[in-house]
Short mmCIF file of C-alpha atoms in Angstrom, two decimals:
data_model
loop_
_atom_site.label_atom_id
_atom_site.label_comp_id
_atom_site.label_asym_id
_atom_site.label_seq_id
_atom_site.Cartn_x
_atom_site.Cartn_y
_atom_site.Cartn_z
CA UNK A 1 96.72 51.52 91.86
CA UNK A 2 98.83 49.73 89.78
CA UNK A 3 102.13 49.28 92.28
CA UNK A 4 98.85 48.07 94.75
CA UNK A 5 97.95 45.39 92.17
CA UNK A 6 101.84 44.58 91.18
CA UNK A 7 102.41 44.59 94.86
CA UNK A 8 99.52 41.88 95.89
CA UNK A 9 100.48 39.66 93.03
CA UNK A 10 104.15 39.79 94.05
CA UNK A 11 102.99 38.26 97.45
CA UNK A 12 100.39 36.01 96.04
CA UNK A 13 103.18 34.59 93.90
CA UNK A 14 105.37 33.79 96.78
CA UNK A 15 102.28 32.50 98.66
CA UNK A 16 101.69 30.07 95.94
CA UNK A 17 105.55 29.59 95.38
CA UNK A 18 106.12 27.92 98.88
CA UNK A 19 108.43 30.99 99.56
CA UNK A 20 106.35 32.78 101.70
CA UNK A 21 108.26 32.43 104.99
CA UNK A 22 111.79 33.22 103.19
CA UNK A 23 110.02 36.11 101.39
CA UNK A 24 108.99 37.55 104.55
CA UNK A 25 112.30 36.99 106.40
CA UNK A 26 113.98 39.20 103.50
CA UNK A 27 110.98 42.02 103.86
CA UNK A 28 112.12 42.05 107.70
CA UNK A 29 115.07 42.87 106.86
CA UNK A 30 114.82 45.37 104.62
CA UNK A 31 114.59 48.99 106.23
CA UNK A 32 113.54 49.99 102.70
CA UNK A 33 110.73 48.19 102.69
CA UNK A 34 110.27 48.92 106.52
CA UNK A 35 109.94 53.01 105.53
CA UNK A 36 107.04 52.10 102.47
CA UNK A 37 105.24 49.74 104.54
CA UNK A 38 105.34 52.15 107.96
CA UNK A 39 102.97 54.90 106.54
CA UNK A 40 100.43 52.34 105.44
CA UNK A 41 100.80 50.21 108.94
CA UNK A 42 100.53 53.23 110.87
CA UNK A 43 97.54 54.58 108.91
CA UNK A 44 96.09 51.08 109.67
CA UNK A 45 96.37 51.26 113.30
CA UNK A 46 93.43 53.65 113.00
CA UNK A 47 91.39 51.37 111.06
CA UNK A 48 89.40 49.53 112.93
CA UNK A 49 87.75 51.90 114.56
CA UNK A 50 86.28 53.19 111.00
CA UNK A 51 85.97 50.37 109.56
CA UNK A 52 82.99 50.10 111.17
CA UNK A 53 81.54 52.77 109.55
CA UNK A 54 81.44 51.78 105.67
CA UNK A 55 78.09 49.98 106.13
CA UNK A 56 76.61 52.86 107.80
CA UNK A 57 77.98 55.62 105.43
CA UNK A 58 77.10 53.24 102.48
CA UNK A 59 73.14 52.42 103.47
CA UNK A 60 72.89 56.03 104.28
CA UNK A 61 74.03 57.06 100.79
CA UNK A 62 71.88 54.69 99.20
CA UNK A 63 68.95 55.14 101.44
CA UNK A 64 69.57 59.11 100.05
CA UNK A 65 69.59 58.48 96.05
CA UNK A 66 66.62 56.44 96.59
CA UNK A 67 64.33 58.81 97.99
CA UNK A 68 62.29 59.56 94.77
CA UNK A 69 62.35 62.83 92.34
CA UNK A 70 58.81 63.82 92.53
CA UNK A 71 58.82 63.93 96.11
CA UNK A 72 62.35 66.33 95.92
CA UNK A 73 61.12 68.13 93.44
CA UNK A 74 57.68 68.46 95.38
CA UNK A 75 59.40 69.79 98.21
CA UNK A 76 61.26 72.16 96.44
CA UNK A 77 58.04 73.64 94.41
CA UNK A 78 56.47 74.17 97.73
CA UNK A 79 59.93 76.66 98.95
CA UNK A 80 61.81 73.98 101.02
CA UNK A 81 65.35 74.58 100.97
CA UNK A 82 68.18 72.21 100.83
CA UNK A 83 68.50 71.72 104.47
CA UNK A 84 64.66 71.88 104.73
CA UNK A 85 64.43 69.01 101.91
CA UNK A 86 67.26 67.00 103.61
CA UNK A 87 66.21 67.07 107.11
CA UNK A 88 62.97 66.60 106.55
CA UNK A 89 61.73 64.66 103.23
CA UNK A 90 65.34 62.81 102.51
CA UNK A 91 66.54 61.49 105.49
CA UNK A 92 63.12 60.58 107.10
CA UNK A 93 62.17 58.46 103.55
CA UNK A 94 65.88 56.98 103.86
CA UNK A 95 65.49 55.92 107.63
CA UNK A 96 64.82 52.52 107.15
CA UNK A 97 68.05 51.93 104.93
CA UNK A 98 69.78 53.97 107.16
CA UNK A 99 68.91 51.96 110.17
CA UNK A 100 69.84 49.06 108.05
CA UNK A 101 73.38 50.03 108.07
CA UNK A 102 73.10 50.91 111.81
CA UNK A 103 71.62 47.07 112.67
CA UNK A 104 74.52 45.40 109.77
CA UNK A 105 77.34 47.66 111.89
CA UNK A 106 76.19 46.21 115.30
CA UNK A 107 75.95 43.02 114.31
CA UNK A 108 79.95 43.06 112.83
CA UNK A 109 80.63 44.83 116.53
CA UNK A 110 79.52 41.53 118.15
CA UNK A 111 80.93 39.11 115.48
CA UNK A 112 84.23 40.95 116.77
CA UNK A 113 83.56 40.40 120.32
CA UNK A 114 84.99 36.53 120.14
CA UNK A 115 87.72 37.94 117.55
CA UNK A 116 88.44 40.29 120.99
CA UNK A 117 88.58 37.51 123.19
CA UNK A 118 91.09 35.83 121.55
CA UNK A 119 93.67 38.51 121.75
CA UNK A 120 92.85 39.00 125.33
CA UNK A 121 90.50 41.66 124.83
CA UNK A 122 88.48 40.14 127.89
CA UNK A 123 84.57 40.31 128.18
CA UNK A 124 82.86 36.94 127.12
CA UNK A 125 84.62 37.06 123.93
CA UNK A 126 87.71 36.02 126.20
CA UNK A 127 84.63 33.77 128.28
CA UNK A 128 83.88 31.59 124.92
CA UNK A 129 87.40 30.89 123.76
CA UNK A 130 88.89 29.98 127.57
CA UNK A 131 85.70 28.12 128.10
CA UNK A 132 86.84 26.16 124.69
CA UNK A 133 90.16 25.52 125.10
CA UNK A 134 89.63 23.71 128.25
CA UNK A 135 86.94 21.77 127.34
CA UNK A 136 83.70 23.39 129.34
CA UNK A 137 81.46 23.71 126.55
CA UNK A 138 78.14 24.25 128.43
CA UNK A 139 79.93 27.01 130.09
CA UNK A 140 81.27 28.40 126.48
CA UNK A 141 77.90 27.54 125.20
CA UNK A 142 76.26 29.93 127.79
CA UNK A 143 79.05 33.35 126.63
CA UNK A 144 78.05 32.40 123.37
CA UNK A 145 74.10 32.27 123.66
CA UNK A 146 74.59 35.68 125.68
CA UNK A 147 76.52 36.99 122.87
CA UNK A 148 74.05 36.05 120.50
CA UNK A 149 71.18 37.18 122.22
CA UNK A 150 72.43 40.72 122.94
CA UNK A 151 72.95 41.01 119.30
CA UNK A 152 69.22 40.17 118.90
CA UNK A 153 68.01 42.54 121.27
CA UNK A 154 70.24 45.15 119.96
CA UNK A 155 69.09 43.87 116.46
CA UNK A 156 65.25 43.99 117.44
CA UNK A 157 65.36 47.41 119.19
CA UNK A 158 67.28 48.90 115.72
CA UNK A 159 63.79 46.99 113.64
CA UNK A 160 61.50 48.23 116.45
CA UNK A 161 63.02 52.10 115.95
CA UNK A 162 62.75 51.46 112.18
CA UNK A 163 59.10 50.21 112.23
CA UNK A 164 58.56 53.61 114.31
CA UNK A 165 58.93 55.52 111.22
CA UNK A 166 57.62 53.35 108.64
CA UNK A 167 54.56 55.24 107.93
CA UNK A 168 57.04 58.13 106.16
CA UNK A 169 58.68 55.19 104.74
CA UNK A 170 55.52 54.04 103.01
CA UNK A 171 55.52 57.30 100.30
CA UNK A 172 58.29 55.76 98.59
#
C-alpha cells in the first residue's frame, strides 16, 4: 500500500512539476519499469468487464446486513436453515437494494455507450459523436434521446420488478 501511495505521489509530483511528458518518455524507456507495470496493465485489461460489478456486489451486501435480527433470528427459532434463511427471508427483504445496484450498473453501461463510440466501438455511441463532429446536431440529438430513453425503460422495468416485491420489503 505504501509503494501504491509513494508511487501516485511520484507521478502527481511530476504532473504538477511540468515534467510529465519527459517523465513519461524516461518510463518508456525503461524495461524495468515495463516488467512492474506489465502485471498490473495486463490484470487491467480484464477490468472493465468487472468493474461493472462493484455496485451490484456492494448494494447486495448492504441490502444483506440490513435485513433485521429479529426477523433472522425468527427464522431460525422456527428450524430454517442457513440456506433456508438466505433464500428465503434475506435476499427477498434485500431485493429492493439489490435491484438498486442492478438499475445504478445499467445506468454506468449506457453512460459508457458514448465513451464506446468514441473509440470506434460503433452503435449510437459512435452515432452521437460522428453526428457532433460534423455539425448535425438534430441528428446527434436524436442517438442521444434514444440513448437516454433506453436507459429509462431499462431503468423503469428494474423499479417496476422492484415494486413487484415490495410487499416482503415492507417487514423491514
Amino acid at each position: 500500500m505504501a509503494v501504491a501511495l509513494l508511487a501516485v505521489a511520484g507521478l502527481a509530483f511530476a504532473g504538477i512539476g511540468g515534467v510529465w511528458d519527459v517523465t513519461m518518455d524516461t518510463l518508456s524507456q525503461s524495461r524495468a519499469f515495463e516488467s512492474v507495470l506489465r502485471p498490473f496493465l495486463d490484470t487491467m485489461q480484464t477490468m472493465p468487464i468487472f468493474v461493472y460489478l462493484i455496485p451490484v456486489i456492494m448494494l447486495w451486501a448492504l441490502g444483506i446486513k440490513e435485513v433485521p435480527a429479529q426477523v433472522i433470528e425468527t427464522a431460525q427459532a422456527h428450524g430454517s436453515t442457513g440456506l433456508q434463511t438466505m433464500l428465503q427471508v434475506k435476499i427477498p427483504l434485500a431485493f429492493p437494494t439489490i435491484m438498486m445496484g442492478v438499475n445504478q450498473t445499467i445506468i454506468m453501461v449506457f453512460a459508457m455507450v458514448i465513451i464506446a463510440g468514441l473509440v470506434g466501438g460503433g452503435g449510437l455511441g459512435q452515432e452521437v459523436f460522428i453526428n457532433s463532429i460534423w455539425l448535425r446536431m438534430g441528428d446527434g440529438l436524436i442517438a442521444g434521446m434514444t440513448i437516454v430513453f433506453m436507459a429509462m425503460v431499462l431503468d423503469r422495468m428494474t423499479r417496476g420488478k422492484q415494486a413487484l416485491r415490495m410487499p416482503l420489503a415492507a417487514l423491514r
